[in-house]
Coordinates of C-alpha atoms and ligand atoms in Angstrom, one line a residue:
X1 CA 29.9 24.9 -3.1
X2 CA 27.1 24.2 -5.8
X3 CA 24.0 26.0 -5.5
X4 CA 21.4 23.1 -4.4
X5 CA 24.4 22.5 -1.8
X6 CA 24.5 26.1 -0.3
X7 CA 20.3 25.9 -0.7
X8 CA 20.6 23.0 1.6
X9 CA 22.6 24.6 4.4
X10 CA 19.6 26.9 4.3
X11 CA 17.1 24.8 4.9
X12 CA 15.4 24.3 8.5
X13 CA 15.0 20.4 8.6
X14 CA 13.0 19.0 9.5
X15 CA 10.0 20.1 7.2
X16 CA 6.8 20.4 8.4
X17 CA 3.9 19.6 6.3
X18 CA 0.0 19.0 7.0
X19 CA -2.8 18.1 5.0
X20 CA -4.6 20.3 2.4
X21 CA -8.3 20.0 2.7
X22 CA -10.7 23.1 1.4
X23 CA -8.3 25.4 0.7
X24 CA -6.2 24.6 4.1
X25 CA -3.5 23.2 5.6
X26 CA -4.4 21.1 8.5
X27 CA -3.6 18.7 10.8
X28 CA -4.6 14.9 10.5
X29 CA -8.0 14.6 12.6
X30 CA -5.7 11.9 14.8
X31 CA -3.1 14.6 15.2
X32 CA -0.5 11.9 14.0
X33 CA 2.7 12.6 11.6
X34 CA 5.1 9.9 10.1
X35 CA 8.7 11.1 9.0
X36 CA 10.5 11.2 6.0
X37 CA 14.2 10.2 5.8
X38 CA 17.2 11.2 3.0
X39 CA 17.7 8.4 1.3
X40 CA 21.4 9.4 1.0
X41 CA 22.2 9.9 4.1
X42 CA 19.3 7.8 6.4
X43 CA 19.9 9.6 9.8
X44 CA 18.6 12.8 8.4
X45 CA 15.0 13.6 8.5
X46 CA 13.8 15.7 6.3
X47 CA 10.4 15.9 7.1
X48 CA 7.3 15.5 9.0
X49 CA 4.0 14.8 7.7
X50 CA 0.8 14.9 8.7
X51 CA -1.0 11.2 8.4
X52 CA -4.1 11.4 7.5
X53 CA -6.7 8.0 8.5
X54 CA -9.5 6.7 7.0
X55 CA -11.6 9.5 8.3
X56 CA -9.3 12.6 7.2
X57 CA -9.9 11.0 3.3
X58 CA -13.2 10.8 3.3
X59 CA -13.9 14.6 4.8
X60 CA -11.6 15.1 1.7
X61 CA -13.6 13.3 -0.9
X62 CA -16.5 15.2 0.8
X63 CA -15.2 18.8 0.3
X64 CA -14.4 17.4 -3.8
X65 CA -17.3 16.1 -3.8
X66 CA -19.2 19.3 -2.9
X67 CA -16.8 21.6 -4.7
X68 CA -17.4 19.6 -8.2
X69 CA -21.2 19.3 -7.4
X70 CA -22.0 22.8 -6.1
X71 CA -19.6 24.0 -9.2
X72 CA -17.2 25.6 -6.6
X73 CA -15.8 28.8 -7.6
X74 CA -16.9 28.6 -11.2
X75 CA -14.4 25.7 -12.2
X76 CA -16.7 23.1 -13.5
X77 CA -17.9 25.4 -16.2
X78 CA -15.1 28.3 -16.6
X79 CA -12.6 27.0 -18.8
X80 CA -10.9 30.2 -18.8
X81 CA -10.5 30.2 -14.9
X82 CA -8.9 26.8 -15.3
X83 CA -6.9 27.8 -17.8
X84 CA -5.5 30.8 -16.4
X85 CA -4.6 28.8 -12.9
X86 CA -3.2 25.5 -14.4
X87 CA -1.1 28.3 -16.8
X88 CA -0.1 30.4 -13.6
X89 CA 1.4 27.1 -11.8
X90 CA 3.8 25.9 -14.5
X91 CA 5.1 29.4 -14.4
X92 CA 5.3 29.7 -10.8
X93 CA 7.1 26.0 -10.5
X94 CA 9.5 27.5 -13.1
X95 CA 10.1 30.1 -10.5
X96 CA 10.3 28.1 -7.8
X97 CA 12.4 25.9 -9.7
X98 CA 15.7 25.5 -7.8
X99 CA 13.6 25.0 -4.5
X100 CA 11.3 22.0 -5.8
X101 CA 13.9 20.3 -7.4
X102 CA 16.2 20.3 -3.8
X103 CA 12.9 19.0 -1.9
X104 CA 12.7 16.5 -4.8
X105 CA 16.0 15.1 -4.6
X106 CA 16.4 14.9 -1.1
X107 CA 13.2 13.3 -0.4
X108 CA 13.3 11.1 -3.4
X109 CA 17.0 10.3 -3.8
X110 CA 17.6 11.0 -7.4
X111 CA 20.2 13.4 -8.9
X112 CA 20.2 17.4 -8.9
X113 CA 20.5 17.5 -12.1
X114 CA 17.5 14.6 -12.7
X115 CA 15.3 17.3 -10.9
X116 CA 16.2 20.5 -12.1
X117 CA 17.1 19.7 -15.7
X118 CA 14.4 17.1 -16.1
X119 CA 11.3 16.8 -13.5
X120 CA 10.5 20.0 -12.2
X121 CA 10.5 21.6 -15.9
X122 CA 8.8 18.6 -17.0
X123 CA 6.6 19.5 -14.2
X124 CA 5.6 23.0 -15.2
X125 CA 5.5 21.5 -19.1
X126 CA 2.7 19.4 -18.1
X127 CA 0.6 22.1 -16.3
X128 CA 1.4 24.2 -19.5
X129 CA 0.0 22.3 -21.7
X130 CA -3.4 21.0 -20.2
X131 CA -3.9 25.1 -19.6
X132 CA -3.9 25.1 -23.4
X133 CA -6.3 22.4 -23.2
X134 CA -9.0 23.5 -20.9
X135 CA -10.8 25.2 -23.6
X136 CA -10.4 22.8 -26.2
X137 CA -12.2 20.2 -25.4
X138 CA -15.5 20.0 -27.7
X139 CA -17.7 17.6 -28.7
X140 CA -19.3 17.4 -32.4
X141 CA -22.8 17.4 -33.7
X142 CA -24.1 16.4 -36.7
X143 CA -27.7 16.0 -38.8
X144 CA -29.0 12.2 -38.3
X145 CA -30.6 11.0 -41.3
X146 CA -34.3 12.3 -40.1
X147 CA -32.7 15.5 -39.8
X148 CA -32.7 15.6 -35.8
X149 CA -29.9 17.3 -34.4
X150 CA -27.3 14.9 -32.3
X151 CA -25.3 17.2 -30.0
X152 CA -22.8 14.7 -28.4
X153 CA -20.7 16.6 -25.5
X154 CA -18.2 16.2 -22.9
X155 CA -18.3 16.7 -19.7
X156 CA -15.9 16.3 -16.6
X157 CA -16.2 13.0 -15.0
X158 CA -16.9 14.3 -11.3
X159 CA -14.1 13.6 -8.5
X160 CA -11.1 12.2 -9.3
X161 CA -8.6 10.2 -6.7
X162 CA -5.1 10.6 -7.9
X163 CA -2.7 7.6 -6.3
X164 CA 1.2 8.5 -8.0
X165 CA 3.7 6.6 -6.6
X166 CA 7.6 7.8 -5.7
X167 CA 9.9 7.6 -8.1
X168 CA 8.8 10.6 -10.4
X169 CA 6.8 12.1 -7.6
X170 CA 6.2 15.8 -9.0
X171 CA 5.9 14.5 -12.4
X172 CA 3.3 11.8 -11.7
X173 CA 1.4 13.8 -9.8
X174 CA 1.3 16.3 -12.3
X175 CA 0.1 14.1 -15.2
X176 CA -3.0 13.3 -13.2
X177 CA -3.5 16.5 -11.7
X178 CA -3.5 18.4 -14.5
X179 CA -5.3 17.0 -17.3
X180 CA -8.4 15.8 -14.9
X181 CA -8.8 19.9 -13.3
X182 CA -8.0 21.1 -17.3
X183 CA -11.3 19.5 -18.0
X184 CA -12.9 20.5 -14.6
X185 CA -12.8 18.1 -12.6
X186 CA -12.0 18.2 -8.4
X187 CA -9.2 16.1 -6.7
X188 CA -8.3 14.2 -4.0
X189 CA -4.2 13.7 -4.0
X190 CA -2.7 10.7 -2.1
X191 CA 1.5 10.7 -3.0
X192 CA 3.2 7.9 -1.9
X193 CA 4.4 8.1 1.8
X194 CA 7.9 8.0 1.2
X195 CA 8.1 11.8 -1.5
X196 CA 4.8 13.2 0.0
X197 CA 5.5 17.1 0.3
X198 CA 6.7 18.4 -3.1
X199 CA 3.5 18.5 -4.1
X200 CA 2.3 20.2 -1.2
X201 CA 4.5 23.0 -2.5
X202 CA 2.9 23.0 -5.7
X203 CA -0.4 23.3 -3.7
X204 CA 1.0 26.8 -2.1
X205 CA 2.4 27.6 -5.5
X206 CA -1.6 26.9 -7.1
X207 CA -3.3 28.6 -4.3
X208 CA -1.2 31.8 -5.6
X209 CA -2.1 30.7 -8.9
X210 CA -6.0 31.3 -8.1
X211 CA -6.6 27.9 -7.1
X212 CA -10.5 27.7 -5.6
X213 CA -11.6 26.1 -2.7
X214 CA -11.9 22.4 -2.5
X215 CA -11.3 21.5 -6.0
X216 CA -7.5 20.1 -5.0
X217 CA -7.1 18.3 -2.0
X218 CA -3.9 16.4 -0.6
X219 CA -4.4 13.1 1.8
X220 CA -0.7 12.1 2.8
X221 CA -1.1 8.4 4.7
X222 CA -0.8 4.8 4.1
X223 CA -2.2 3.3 0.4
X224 CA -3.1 0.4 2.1
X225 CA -6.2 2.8 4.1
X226 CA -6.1 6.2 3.1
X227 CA -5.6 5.1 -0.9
X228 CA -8.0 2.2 -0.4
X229 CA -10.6 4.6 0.7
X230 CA -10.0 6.7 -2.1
X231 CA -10.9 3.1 -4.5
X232 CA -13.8 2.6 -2.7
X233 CA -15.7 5.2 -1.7
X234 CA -18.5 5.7 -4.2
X235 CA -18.4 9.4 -4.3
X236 CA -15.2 9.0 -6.0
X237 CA -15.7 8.6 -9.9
X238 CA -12.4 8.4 -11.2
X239 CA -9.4 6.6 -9.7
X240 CA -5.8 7.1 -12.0
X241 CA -2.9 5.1 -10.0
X242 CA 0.5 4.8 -11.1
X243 CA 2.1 2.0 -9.3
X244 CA 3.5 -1.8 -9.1
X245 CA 0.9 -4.3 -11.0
X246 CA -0.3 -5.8 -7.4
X247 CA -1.4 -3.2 -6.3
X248 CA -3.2 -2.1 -9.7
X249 CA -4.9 -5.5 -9.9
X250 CA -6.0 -4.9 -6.0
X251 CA -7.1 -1.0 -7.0
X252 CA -9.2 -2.5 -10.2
X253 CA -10.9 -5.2 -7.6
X254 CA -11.9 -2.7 -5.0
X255 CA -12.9 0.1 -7.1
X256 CA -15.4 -2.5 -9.5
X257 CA -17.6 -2.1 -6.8
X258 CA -18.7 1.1 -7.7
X259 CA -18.2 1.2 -11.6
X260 CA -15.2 3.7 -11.7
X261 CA -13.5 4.7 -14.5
X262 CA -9.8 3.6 -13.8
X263 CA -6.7 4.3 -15.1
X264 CA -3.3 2.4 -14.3
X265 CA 0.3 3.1 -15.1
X266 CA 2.0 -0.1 -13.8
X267 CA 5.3 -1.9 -14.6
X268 CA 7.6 -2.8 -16.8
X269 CA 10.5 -4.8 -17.8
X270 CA 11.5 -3.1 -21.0
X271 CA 13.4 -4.6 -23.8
X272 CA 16.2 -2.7 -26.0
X273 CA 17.2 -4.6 -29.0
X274 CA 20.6 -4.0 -30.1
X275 CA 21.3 -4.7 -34.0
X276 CA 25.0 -5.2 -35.2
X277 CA 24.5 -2.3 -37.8
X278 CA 23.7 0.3 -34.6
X279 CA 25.1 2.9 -34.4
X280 CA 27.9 1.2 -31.9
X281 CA 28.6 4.2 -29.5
X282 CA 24.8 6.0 -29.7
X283 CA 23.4 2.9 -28.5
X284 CA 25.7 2.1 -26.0
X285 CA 24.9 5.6 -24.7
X286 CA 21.2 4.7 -25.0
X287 CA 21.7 1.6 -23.4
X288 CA 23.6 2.7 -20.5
X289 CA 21.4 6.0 -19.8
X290 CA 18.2 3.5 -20.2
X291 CA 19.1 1.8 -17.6
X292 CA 20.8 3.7 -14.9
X293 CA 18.8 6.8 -15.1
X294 CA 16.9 8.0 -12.0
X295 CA 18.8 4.6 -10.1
X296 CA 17.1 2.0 -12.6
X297 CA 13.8 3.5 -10.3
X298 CA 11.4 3.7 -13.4
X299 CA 8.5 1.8 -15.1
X300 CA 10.3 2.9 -18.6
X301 CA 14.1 1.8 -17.6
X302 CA 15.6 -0.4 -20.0
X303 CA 16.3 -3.3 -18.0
X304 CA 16.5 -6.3 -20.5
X305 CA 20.0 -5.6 -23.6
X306 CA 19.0 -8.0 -26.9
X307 CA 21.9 -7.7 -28.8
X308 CA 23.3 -9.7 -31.6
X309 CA 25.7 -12.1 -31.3
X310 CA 27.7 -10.9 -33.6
X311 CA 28.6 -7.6 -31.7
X312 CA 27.4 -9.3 -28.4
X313 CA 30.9 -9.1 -27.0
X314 CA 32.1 -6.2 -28.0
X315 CA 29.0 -4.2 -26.7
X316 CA 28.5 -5.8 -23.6
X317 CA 32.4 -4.5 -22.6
X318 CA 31.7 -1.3 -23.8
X319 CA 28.5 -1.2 -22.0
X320 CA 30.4 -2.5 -18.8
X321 CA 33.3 0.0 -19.4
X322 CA 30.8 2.5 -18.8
X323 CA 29.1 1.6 -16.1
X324 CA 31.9 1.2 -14.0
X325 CA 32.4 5.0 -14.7
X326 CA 29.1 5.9 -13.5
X327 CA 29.7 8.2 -10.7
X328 CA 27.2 7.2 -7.6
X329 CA 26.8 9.6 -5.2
X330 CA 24.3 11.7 -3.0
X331 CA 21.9 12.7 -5.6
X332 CA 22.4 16.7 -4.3
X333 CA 26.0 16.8 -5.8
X334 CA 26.4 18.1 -9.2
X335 CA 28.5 15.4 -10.2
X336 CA 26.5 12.4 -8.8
X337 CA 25.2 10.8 -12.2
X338 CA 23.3 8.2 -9.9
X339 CA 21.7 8.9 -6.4
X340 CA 20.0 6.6 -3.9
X341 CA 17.9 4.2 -3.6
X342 CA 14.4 5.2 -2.1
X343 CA 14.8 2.9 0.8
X344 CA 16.3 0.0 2.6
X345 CA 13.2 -2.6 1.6
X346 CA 14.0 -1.5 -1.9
X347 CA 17.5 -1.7 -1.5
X348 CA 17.4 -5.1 -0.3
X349 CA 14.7 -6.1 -2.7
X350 CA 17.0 -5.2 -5.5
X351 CA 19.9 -7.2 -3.5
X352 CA 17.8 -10.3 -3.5
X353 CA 17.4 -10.0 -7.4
X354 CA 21.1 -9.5 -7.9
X355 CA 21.8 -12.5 -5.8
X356 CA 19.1 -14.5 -7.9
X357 CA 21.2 -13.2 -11.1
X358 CA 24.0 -15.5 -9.6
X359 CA 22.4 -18.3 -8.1
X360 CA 19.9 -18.9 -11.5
X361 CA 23.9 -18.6 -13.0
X362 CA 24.0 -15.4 -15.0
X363 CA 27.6 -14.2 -15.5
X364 CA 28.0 -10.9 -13.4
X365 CA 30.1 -8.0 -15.1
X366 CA 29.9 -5.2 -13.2
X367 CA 28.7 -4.3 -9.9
X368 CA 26.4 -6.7 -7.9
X369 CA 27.1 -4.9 -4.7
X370 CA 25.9 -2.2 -2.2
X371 CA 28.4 0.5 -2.1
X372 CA 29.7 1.4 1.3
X373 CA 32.8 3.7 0.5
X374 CA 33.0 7.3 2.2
X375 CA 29.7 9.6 2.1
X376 CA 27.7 6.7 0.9
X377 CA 27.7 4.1 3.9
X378 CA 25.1 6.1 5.5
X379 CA 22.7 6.3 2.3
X380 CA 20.7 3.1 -0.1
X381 CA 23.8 3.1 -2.4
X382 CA 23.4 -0.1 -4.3
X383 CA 26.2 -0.3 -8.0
X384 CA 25.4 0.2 -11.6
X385 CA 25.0 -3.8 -12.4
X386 CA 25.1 -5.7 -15.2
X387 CA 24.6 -9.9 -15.6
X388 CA 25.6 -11.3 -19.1
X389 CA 24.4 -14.7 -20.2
X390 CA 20.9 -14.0 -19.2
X391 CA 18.3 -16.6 -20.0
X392 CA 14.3 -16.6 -20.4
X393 CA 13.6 -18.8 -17.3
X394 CA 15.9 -16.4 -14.7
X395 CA 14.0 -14.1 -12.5
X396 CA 16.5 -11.0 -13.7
X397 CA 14.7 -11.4 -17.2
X398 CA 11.5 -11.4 -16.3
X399 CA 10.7 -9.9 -13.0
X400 CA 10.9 -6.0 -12.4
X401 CA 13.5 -5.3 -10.4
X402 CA 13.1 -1.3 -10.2
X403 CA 17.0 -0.6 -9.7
X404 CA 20.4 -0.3 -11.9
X405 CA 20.8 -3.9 -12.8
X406 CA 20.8 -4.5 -16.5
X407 CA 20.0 -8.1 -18.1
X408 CA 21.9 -9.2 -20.9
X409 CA 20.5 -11.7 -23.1
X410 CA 21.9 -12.3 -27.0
X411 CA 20.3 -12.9 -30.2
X412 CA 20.6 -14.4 -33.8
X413 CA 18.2 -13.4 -36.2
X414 CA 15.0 -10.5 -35.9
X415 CA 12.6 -12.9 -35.2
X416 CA 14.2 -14.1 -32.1
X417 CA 14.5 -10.8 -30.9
X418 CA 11.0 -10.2 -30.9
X419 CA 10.5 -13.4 -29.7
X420 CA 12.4 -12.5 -26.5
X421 CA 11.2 -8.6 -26.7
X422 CA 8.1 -10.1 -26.0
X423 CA 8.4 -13.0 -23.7
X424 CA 7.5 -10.6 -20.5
X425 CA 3.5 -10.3 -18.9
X426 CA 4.7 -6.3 -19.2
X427 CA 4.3 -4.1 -22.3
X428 CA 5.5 -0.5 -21.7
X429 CA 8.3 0.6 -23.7
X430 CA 10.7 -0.4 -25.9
X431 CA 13.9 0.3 -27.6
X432 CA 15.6 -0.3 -31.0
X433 CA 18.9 0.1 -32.2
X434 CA 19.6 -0.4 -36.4
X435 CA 20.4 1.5 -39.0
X436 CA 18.1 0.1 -41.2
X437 CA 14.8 1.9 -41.1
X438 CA 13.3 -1.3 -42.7
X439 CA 14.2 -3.8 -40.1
X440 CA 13.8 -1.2 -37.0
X441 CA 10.1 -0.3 -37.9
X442 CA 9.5 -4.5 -38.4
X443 CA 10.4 -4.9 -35.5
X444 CA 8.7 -1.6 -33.8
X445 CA 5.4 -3.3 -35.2
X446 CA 5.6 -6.5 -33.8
X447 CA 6.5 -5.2 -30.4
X448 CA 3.8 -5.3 -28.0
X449 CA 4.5 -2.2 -26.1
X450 CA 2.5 1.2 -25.4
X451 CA 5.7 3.3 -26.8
X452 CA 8.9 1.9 -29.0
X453 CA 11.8 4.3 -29.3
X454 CA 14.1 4.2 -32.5
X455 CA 17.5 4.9 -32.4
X456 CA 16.8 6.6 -29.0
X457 CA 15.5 5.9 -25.1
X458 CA 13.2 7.5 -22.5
X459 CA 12.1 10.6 -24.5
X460 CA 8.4 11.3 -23.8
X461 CA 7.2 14.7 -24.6
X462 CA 3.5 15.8 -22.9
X463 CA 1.7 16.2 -26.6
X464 CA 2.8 12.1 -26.3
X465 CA 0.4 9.7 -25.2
X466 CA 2.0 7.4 -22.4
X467 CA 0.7 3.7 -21.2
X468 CA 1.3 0.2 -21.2
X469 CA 0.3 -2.8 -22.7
X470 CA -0.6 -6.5 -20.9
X471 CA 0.2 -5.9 -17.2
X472 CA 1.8 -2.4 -17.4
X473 CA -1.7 -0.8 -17.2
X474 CA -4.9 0.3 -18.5
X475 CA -5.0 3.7 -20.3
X476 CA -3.2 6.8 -21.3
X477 CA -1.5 10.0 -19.6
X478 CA 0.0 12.5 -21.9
X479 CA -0.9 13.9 -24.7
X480 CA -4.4 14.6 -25.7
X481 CA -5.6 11.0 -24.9
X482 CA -4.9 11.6 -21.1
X483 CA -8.1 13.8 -21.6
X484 CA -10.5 10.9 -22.0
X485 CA -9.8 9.2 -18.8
X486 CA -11.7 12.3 -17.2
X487 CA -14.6 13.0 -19.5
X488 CA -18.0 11.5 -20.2
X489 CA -19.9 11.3 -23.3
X490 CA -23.1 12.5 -23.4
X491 CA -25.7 12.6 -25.9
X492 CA -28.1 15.5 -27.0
X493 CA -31.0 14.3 -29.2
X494 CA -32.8 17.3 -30.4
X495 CA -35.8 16.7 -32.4
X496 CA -35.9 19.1 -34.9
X497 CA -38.4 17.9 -37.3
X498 CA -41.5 17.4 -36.3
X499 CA -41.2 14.0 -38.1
X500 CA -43.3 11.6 -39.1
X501 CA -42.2 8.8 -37.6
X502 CA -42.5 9.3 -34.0
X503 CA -40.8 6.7 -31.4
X504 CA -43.9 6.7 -29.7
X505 CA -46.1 5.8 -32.4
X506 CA -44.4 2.8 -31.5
X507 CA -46.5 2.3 -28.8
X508 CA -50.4 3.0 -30.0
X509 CA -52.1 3.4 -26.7
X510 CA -55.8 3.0 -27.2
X511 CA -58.1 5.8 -26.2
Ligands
NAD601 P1 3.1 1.1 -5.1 O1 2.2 0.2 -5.9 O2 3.7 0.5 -3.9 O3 2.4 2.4 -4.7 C1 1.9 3.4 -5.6 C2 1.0 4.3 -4.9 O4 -0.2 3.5 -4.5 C3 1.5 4.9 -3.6 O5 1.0 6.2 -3.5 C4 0.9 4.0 -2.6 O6 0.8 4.6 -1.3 C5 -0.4 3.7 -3.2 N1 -1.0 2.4 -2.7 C6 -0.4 1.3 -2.2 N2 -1.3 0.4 -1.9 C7 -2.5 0.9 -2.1 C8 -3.9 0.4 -2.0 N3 -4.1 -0.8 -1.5 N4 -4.9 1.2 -2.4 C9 -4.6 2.4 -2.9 N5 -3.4 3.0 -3.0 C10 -2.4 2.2 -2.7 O7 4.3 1.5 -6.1 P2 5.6 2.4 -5.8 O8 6.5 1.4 -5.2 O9 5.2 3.6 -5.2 O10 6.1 2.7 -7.3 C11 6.9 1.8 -8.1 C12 6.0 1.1 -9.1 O11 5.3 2.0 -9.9 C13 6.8 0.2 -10.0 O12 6.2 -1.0 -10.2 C14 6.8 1.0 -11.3 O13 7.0 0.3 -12.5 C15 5.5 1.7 -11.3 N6 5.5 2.9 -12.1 C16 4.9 2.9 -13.3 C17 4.9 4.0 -14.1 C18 4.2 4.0 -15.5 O14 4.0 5.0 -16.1 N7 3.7 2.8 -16.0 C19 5.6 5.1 -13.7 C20 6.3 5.1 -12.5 C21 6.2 4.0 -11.7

């Protein structure tokens, strides 16, 4: 038996999990809990969770309020206390590594190995760095030209409401957590309803680390009340949402009321463009592994193959060959290279889409079905899918789907492939596939996307800035940009001259 299997024979389902508010776990103030369910396996609840109303989120934007005000436990102003704790969890998550990933995968569906070789590290990678970063972040200052000093600085935006969604739960959490406390900011956390608790764990695991009072909080509940109040409320400054583009465009509405800085990480329907001098096997590889990784459940998954006609053929079998071999399974085997589905809406939803494919008369190659063979009937098993002969005007091309079905669409010549590259309202990532450094970075340039892989997919380190273009978002996470979407700029004028020229001469006022 593998070792996430034997952890999972240890584990006391259901989990019970409440609310973290000022440094404690509590209940919701209506006392009410919702469930969570394995994906994989839907008659299993995993856990119970405290839901939090309207009422429970703003007490929490309260105590973040107060905390960031008040300068709670030193963290607006000591670097080196925010440094120390946001260094302390990535090495505690490391610890706890095994355990996270397990909660991960069974609340989220994805693979063991998805959480333990990828998030979780990822995970403690991204706390890592921002600990680096907490005592980094300067301003400059400089001489103006009447030798006054200019002293421009940076300071923490205030409270920040952090809205990730659930198919990188721990991840996307992380990437808003972290960079807005590196810089001293206070929280308010609402994950999505569905993969609520692992970060919960981190909480314990940053309460360990030192964490203070109040300056990280954690709302489970609905988005449609508990986020909303987090968008609205005007004691919030900072709203950073990763989600679908509706709800983005609602979240920019309702938080224009009060002037917040926003950040949104929304969706995507990425293109990878397939020349015939690729490298024929890598990109197959890339093309296969950009689509099917974590289900086809992410903003970045490769979800619309340009190839060229002349290999056309030949790389869409190869491409199908391989997806047949894709091994689904319940995401907590070792061997499962595809888990399930988050849920039965998105299950169907991706369904409907498939059916589309056929109706709007794309030629189906593989898959198309949900699987119901033994140890899956019970879980949101849906089969690695892939529709040749995919044209602009079918919904497959240009509608997100958000699960393993791959569009296949083929070109002649470079300029058509950026023509088609581009023919989506999304702009997140991007893959291309050619020997030819020449042609490759042509075509990376005329790509409208926030990040354009060569010769590779999905590969995005922390030190690299992450975001869409068009309707896949508004600003960056990762890398040193993520900083900005929590800082303000403010100036220092420091008259150092005893000039001349006065401002207020300006304005003679007669004795
Ligand atoms: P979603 O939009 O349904 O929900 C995202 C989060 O917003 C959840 O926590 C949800 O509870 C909350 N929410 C929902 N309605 C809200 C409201 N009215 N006010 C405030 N909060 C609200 O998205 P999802 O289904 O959880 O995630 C899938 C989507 O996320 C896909 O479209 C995917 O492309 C996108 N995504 C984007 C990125 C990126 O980096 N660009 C990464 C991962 C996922």
């Amino acid at each position: 038996m593998t070792a996430a299997l034997q952890a999972l024979e240890k584990l006391r389902l259901p989990l019970r999990y409440d609310l973290y508010v000022e440094g404690q776990f509590v209940k919701s103030s209506s006392d009410k809990t919702f469930t969570c369910i394995n994906p994989a396996k839907k008659t299993e609840t995993i856990a119970r969770v405290a839901e939090a109303n309207v009422e429970d989120a703003k007490h929490a934007i309260d105590i973040a309020r107060n905390a960031f005000d008040h300068n709670r436990g030193n963290w607006v102003t000591d670097y080196k206390l925010r440094e120390k704790v946001l260094f302390k969890t990535g090495e505690l998550i490391r610890e706890n590594l095994n355990y996270i990933a397990l909660l991960e995968t069974l609340s989220s569906g994805k693979t063991i190995r998805t959480s333990t070789r990828a998030d979780i590290p990822r995970t403690a990678d991204i706390f890592e760095y921002y600990a680096g970063l907490a005592g980094k972040v300067h301003g400059e200052s400089f001489y103006l030209r009447n030798g006054d000093l200019s002293a421009i600085v940076k300071e923490p935006v205030g409270v920040v409401a952090a809205i990730p969604p659930w198919n990188f739960p721990l991840v996307i959490a992380a990437r808003k957590i972290a960079p807005a406390m590196a810089v001293g900011c206070t929280v308010v956390v609402k994950p999505a309803s569905y993969t609520p608790f692992t970060i919960l764990e981190v909480v314990k695991i940053m309460e360990k680390a030192g964490l203070p009072k109040g300056v990280l909080n954690v709302v489970t509940g609905p988005g449609a009340t508990v986020g909303m109040e987090l968008v609205r409320n005007p004691k919030v400054d900072a709203v950073t949402l990763t989600g679908e583009t509706s709800t983005g465009r609602m979240v920019m509405q309702e938080a224009s009321s009060s002037l917040k800085h926003i950040s949104l990480e929304l969706g995507g329907k990425n293109p990878q463009i397939v020349y015939d001098d690729a490298n024929f096997e890598e990109a197959v590889n890339g093309v296969v592994f950009g689509i099917y990784y974590n289900q086809g459940e992410s903003c970045g998954a490769g979800s619309r193959l340009l190839v060229q006609d002349t290999i056309h053929k030949k790389f869409v079998e190869r491409v199908v060959e391989k997806s047949k071999r894709i091994k689904v399974a319940p995401g907590i085997r070792e061997d499962s290279d595809m888990g399930a589905l988050i849920s039965e809406d998105q299950e169907q939803k991706v369904l409907e889409y498939i059916k589309s494919g056929k109706e709007q008369g794309a030629v189906l190659k593989a898959g198309g079905d949900k699987l119901h063979e033994p140890g899956l009937e019970d879980g949101f098993f849906v089969a690695p899918t892939v529709f040749d002969g995919v044209t602009r005007d079918m919904r497959i091309f240009q509608e997100e789907i958000f699960g393993p079905v791959l569009a296949v669409t083929p070109f002649k010549t470079e300029e058509e492939a950026l023509e088609l590259a581009n023919d989506s309202v999304y702009g997140l990532a991007a893959g291309v596939w050619s020997r030819d450094p020449a042609k490759a970075l042509r075509t990376t340039r005329g790509i409208k996307a926030g990040t354009v892989w060569i010769n590779t997919y999905y590969l995005s380190p922390v030190e690299n800035p992450w975001g869409g273009y068009k309707y896949s978002g508004l600003g960056r996470e990762f890398g040193l940009e993520a900083l900005d979407e929590f800082l303000e700029t403010k100036v220092v004028y420091f008259d150092t001259s005893g000039a001349v020229h006065k401002p207020h001469e300006r304005l003679v006022i007669k004795e």
